Amino acid sequence: MKGRSAVDIAAQVEIAKESTRVWTATQRVWEYKTLVKLLPDHVSRMAMVKYLIQNGYLILNKPFDEDMDCAREAPGTSDSHTSTTSAVATSPVACTASSSPQEEEETSSETPSSDERTRDSSRRSHSTPTVREAMQAGGMYGKCPPESKLLVGFKDHLIGALQVQNCQQEVDNVSRFLCYMQPEGEPNLEFLNKTTDTMGYMKALIQSGLSAATILNYWKNIIRFLEYVKGSIDINVDRVKIEKYIDYLKTMRKPVARTHSGDVCSTRYDRIVDGMPTVHECNLVLQTGNARFLDIYNRMAISKTVVSPTDKTWYRYYCEALMMLRHFQRPGAVEGMTVKEWVNRKLTDGRYLIGIKKHKTGATHVATIALTLEEEAWYQGYYEFIRPEFVRGECDSFFLSARGTKITSGSSDLNRLHESCGLKHVSRTSGQVRRAAETLVATSFTEKQKQNVAAYMCHSDLMADKHYRMPVPSTIVATAILLDTLPGDCQPPTKKQRVDAGFSENRIYYDRWRKCQYADRQEHLLSYYTYQKPSCGKMERLISKEGWTSNCPNAQDILDMWKPAVKYVIESDKHILKSCSRQKWKGLVIKSFDGQKGEGVVATTNFTKGDIVCDYHGKVITKADGETMMEELGNQACYFFFFKAGGENLCIDAQTWPCQCHPGLETFGRKINHSSKNPNIMPLSVVLRLDDEDVHTILFKATRDIKVDTELKFNYGVNRKSFRGEALDLDWLDE
């Protein structure tokens, strides 16, 4: 370039700069996922990552720095680890266990020291998102397709043979292991020959920040999976090889088990030195938030004023905390409590008893709580004034999230309550308050009292030592344009568009267009609720989902326009057809009454006059056949509904239970009690198209507004005199 002009030199310099930029952008950048595929071994991959970074390369989506620091030289290259007489000698876990005291101290500082069984994550050195991201970066969070033959068979084995109902987490752990060992294709048993990769998987779990308890749980799940494979007659495999691989896994987990034992001892030591929180200290959040809680209850239940959604959610948090901190229940009991269990509570000795069947624990006992009269009023306030605002779909859980679904974590809600009360630094868990209670019980109560406490807390009778172990842009644009063409969603034409189309410049047509759009939007919103009037909150949520920014109808105006659907609309309503076909009606539960009334049906949500509540389900027969069956049954005949339709005298046989179309399902219509003076529903005869067949059906229609916890009643057309004096003692017949 010596003899070239300055212009040529400048041009060549620019070319060189551009070439350097291109090379830097394309040749000095590595994607970590590519390295995972090229170097499956974790130790080798970490060494390569360090080498590339030291030489100026950029690694996209690489693990965190603390995980990079955990990468050490692969075992077996050192003279101190050349022995081949034991598989553990070359295991990365064994190397960790047999390292120098200084290395052990460094390792223990990186390993979480919390006992995971206590569900207390405040002592972890890594937060859950960090662990998850580290696992994702290390290629350990992927899962095999759930329809894989091995996984389907293993899940069926857990549910059927071992009676493990909540087994999805175990299946997912095995799926992640298989995906790590075989990233592509249908999972098979080739990993039995990959002992080195198995060592790498154990090392990767440790370096991701998982606690020793969780790693042991992974290993236990994998061993149980191999036991299933070994005993399966449908899988052709060398069972001797599986036995050797299982022994290999058990040997590998011994150092982790020692680490876990050390963690447990460390946790117990901290409890001795620092002291355990008392029951009073655990209940501090209830004392701090009591004033706000009572204020919300008074405004909601007594003053009947509007309560904000934030206060409603906070009220729910407090109710959940009462169960966990004051009644010592596990989060699983809070999450598993249903509406049916609430409405069937029993008043016994001045307390309301509630039994909870599903509490997500291994205990076979029914979780029970005994609420005071004051606490029962608080929970009834939530049930009557807050829960109906969040009811969506067919969720039967007592506590509902803001999305109308079952709450996913009572522990998380308890943490949020502590944070809102300014007690995040002293946040207590259900496990801590249960241990505090157990300590007092062990020192102060008799053996019989201890057993009673164990039953109330849903422990086994041996409650001393064991604790509970514990979730293309162009296509998007095209779709949005398509949705803009739907009725009610279009944008009004601009002034220029109106003039170009030949209309005048004034707003007469523009206003008419907006008026038609407004009417279409009103009709569109009303079409969602044909047989049941929604609440104002539901309508507001529906309007917000539409995303309208202007010319938006008012929720209260829509509710004022709502009218009960006429008969021909009811017969074609998809919600009614679906509810009749599946026999799942929203907002109802069967309740047991004391005395001679037996069972009845009560509302768990508000119904408006004209709403379709449910149907009277049973086989449609002729009137003559129904009368014959009644004569044969005598005094046992109870569930027959006679009516006229289309000039025919018909009868619905609900006496034959369960019905052939819904075996094992209790229907609501046959459980509705009689009232001649105060009925709140009435029968309506319609013809519905069910299963490609026209079926005469009796629907029950609300004759007035029905509030939560109100019993449904309709007039049977009988009274005490109808039985010629034989039923004069049945006062409820003439209610």
PDB file of C-alpha atoms in Angstrom, residues 253-373:
ATOM      1  CA  ARG A 253     -25.348 -41.277  46.006  1.00  0.00           C
ATOM      2  CA  LYS A 254     -23.493 -42.151  49.227  1.00  0.00           C
ATOM      3  CA  PRO A 255     -21.414 -38.930  49.298  1.00  0.00           C
ATOM      4  CA  VAL A 256     -24.561 -36.898  48.614  1.00  0.00           C
ATOM      5  CA  ALA A 257     -26.316 -38.703  51.449  1.00  0.00           C
ATOM      6  CA  ARG A 258     -23.454 -37.751  53.777  1.00  0.00           C
ATOM      7  CA  THR A 259     -23.767 -34.142  52.625  1.00  0.00           C
ATOM      8  CA  HIS A 260     -27.498 -34.258  53.298  1.00  0.00           C
ATOM      9  CA  SER A 261     -26.910 -35.658  56.787  1.00  0.00           C
ATOM     10  CA  GLY A 262     -24.499 -32.813  57.431  1.00  0.00           C
ATOM     11  CA  ASP A 263     -27.083 -30.290  56.243  1.00  0.00           C
ATOM     12  CA  VAL A 264     -29.694 -31.736  58.588  1.00  0.00           C
ATOM     13  CA  CYS A 265     -27.293 -31.674  61.524  1.00  0.00           C
ATOM     14  CA  SER A 266     -26.330 -28.096  60.681  1.00  0.00           C
ATOM     15  CA  THR A 267     -29.972 -27.062  60.581  1.00  0.00           C
ATOM     16  CA  ARG A 268     -30.686 -28.694  63.931  1.00  0.00           C
ATOM     17  CA  TYR A 269     -27.585 -27.103  65.419  1.00  0.00           C
ATOM     18  CA  ASP A 270     -28.757 -23.673  64.259  1.00  0.00           C
ATOM     19  CA  ARG A 271     -32.103 -24.317  65.910  1.00  0.00           C
ATOM     20  CA  ILE A 272     -30.378 -25.148  69.180  1.00  0.00           C
ATOM     21  CA  VAL A 273     -28.104 -22.097  69.081  1.00  0.00           C
ATOM     22  CA  ASP A 274     -30.522 -19.542  67.639  1.00  0.00           C
ATOM     23  CA  GLY A 275     -33.614 -21.020  69.222  1.00  0.00           C
ATOM     24  CA  MET A 276     -36.851 -22.057  67.569  1.00  0.00           C
ATOM     25  CA  PRO A 277     -39.676 -19.550  67.108  1.00  0.00           C
ATOM     26  CA  THR A 278     -42.538 -19.917  69.539  1.00  0.00           C
ATOM     27  CA  VAL A 279     -46.174 -20.264  68.568  1.00  0.00           C
ATOM     28  CA  HIS A 280     -46.711 -16.673  69.692  1.00  0.00           C
ATOM     29  CA  GLU A 281     -43.915 -15.439  67.416  1.00  0.00           C
ATOM     30  CA  CYS A 282     -45.292 -17.435  64.494  1.00  0.00           C
ATOM     31  CA  ASN A 283     -48.693 -15.802  64.991  1.00  0.00           C
ATOM     32  CA  LEU A 284     -47.234 -12.284  64.897  1.00  0.00           C
ATOM     33  CA  VAL A 285     -48.530 -11.723  61.363  1.00  0.00           C
ATOM     34  CA  LEU A 286     -52.081 -12.508  62.516  1.00  0.00           C
ATOM     35  CA  GLN A 287     -51.794  -9.968  65.313  1.00  0.00           C
ATOM     36  CA  THR A 288     -50.281  -7.324  63.042  1.00  0.00           C
ATOM     37  CA  GLY A 289     -52.902  -7.717  60.323  1.00  0.00           C
ATOM     38  CA  ASN A 290     -55.910  -8.208  62.589  1.00  0.00           C
ATOM     39  CA  ALA A 291     -57.026  -4.559  62.506  1.00  0.00           C
ATOM     40  CA  ARG A 292     -56.991  -4.407  58.702  1.00  0.00           C
ATOM     41  CA  PHE A 293     -58.715  -7.781  58.480  1.00  0.00           C
ATOM     42  CA  LEU A 294     -61.572  -6.723  60.770  1.00  0.00           C
ATOM     43  CA  ASP A 295     -61.912  -3.417  58.925  1.00  0.00           C
ATOM     44  CA  ILE A 296     -62.342  -5.243  55.604  1.00  0.00           C
ATOM     45  CA  TYR A 297     -64.862  -7.624  57.171  1.00  0.00           C
ATOM     46  CA  ASN A 298     -66.915  -4.784  58.676  1.00  0.00           C
ATOM     47  CA  ARG A 299     -66.976  -2.828  55.416  1.00  0.00           C
ATOM     48  CA  MET A 300     -67.864  -5.924  53.419  1.00  0.00           C
ATOM     49  CA  ALA A 301     -70.304  -7.858  55.611  1.00  0.00           C
ATOM     50  CA  ILE A 302     -71.809  -5.189  57.878  1.00  0.00           C
ATOM     51  CA  SER A 303     -71.643  -1.838  56.094  1.00  0.00           C
ATOM     52  CA  LYS A 304     -72.128  -3.473  52.663  1.00  0.00           C
ATOM     53  CA  THR A 305     -69.651  -1.086  51.061  1.00  0.00           C
ATOM     54  CA  VAL A 306     -67.472  -1.825  48.058  1.00  0.00           C
ATOM     55  CA  VAL A 307     -64.152  -3.514  48.835  1.00  0.00           C
ATOM     56  CA  SER A 308     -61.236  -3.215  46.429  1.00  0.00           C
ATOM     57  CA  PRO A 309     -59.870  -6.334  44.678  1.00  0.00           C
ATOM     58  CA  THR A 310     -56.595  -5.874  46.567  1.00  0.00           C
ATOM     59  CA  ASP A 311     -58.399  -5.998  49.908  1.00  0.00           C
ATOM     60  CA  LYS A 312     -60.355  -9.064  48.791  1.00  0.00           C
ATOM     61  CA  THR A 313     -57.170 -10.920  47.917  1.00  0.00           C
ATOM     62  CA  TRP A 314     -55.534  -9.818  51.174  1.00  0.00           C
ATOM     63  CA  TYR A 315     -58.608 -11.049  53.086  1.00  0.00           C
ATOM     64  CA  ARG A 316     -58.168 -14.459  51.461  1.00  0.00           C
ATOM     65  CA  TYR A 317     -54.496 -14.522  52.448  1.00  0.00           C
ATOM     66  CA  TYR A 318     -55.466 -13.881  56.074  1.00  0.00           C
ATOM     67  CA  CYS A 319     -58.092 -16.653  56.031  1.00  0.00           C
ATOM     68  CA  GLU A 320     -55.496 -19.071  54.685  1.00  0.00           C
ATOM     69  CA  ALA A 321     -53.030 -17.965  57.371  1.00  0.00           C
ATOM     70  CA  LEU A 322     -55.626 -18.668  60.068  1.00  0.00           C
ATOM     71  CA  MET A 323     -55.784 -22.294  58.975  1.00  0.00           C
ATOM     72  CA  MET A 324     -52.002 -22.689  58.809  1.00  0.00           C
ATOM     73  CA  LEU A 325     -50.849 -20.649  61.821  1.00  0.00           C
ATOM     74  CA  ARG A 326     -53.735 -20.844  64.258  1.00  0.00           C
ATOM     75  CA  HIS A 327     -55.075 -24.291  63.364  1.00  0.00           C
ATOM     76  CA  PHE A 328     -51.674 -25.794  62.446  1.00  0.00           C
ATOM     77  CA  GLN A 329     -52.802 -27.162  59.095  1.00  0.00           C
ATOM     78  CA  ARG A 330     -50.455 -27.901  56.226  1.00  0.00           C
ATOM     79  CA  PRO A 331     -50.701 -25.827  53.038  1.00  0.00           C
ATOM     80  CA  GLY A 332     -52.106 -28.902  51.286  1.00  0.00           C
ATOM     81  CA  ALA A 333     -55.209 -28.772  53.489  1.00  0.00           C
ATOM     82  CA  VAL A 334     -55.744 -25.103  52.625  1.00  0.00           C
ATOM     83  CA  GLU A 335     -55.361 -25.826  48.920  1.00  0.00           C
ATOM     84  CA  GLY A 336     -57.579 -28.926  49.038  1.00  0.00           C
ATOM     85  CA  MET A 337     -60.577 -27.543  50.958  1.00  0.00           C
ATOM     86  CA  THR A 338     -63.736 -27.603  48.812  1.00  0.00           C
ATOM     87  CA  VAL A 339     -67.046 -25.770  48.813  1.00  0.00           C
ATOM     88  CA  LYS A 340     -68.927 -28.977  49.605  1.00  0.00           C
ATOM     89  CA  GLU A 341     -66.817 -29.500  52.699  1.00  0.00           C
ATOM     90  CA  TRP A 342     -67.538 -25.931  53.809  1.00  0.00           C
ATOM     91  CA  VAL A 343     -71.315 -26.037  53.384  1.00  0.00           C
ATOM     92  CA  ASN A 344     -71.445 -29.390  55.202  1.00  0.00           C
ATOM     93  CA  ARG A 345     -69.674 -28.055  58.302  1.00  0.00           C
ATOM     94  CA  LYS A 346     -71.208 -29.188  61.569  1.00  0.00           C
ATOM     95  CA  LEU A 347     -71.784 -27.174  64.740  1.00  0.00           C
ATOM     96  CA  THR A 348     -70.475 -29.198  67.675  1.00  0.00           C
ATOM     97  CA  ASP A 349     -69.996 -27.854  71.155  1.00  0.00           C
ATOM     98  CA  GLY A 350     -69.835 -24.270  70.046  1.00  0.00           C
ATOM     99  CA  ARG A 351     -67.378 -24.896  67.195  1.00  0.00           C
ATOM    100  CA  TYR A 352     -67.824 -25.597  63.499  1.00  0.00           C
ATOM    101  CA  LEU A 353     -66.085 -28.778  62.373  1.00  0.00           C
ATOM    102  CA  ILE A 354     -64.815 -29.086  58.798  1.00  0.00           C
ATOM    103  CA  GLY A 355     -63.322 -32.228  57.275  1.00  0.00           C
ATOM    104  CA  ILE A 356     -60.926 -32.019  54.322  1.00  0.00           C
ATOM    105  CA  LYS A 357     -60.384 -35.197  52.324  1.00  0.00           C
ATOM    106  CA  LYS A 358     -57.729 -34.095  49.835  1.00  0.00           C
ATOM    107  CA  HIS A 359     -54.734 -32.532  51.534  1.00  0.00           C
ATOM    108  CA  LYS A 360     -51.815 -33.689  49.329  1.00  0.00           C
ATOM    109  CA  THR A 361     -50.039 -35.646  52.043  1.00  0.00           C
ATOM    110  CA  GLY A 362     -49.215 -39.271  52.596  1.00  0.00           C
ATOM    111  CA  ALA A 363     -51.413 -39.398  55.699  1.00  0.00           C
ATOM    112  CA  THR A 364     -54.606 -41.411  55.427  1.00  0.00           C
ATOM    113  CA  HIS A 365     -56.434 -39.279  57.985  1.00  0.00           C
ATOM    114  CA  VAL A 366     -59.039 -36.679  57.077  1.00  0.00           C
ATOM    115  CA  ALA A 367     -57.702 -33.220  57.877  1.00  0.00           C
ATOM    116  CA  THR A 368     -60.071 -31.526  60.319  1.00  0.00           C
ATOM    117  CA  ILE A 369     -60.333 -28.029  61.745  1.00  0.00           C
ATOM    118  CA  ALA A 370     -62.635 -26.633  64.396  1.00  0.00           C
ATOM    119  CA  LEU A 371     -63.487 -22.972  63.826  1.00  0.00           C
ATOM    120  CA  THR A 372     -64.805 -20.691  66.522  1.00  0.00           C
ATOM    121  CA  LEU A 373     -68.089 -18.908  65.879  1.00  0.00           C
TER     122      LEU A 373
END
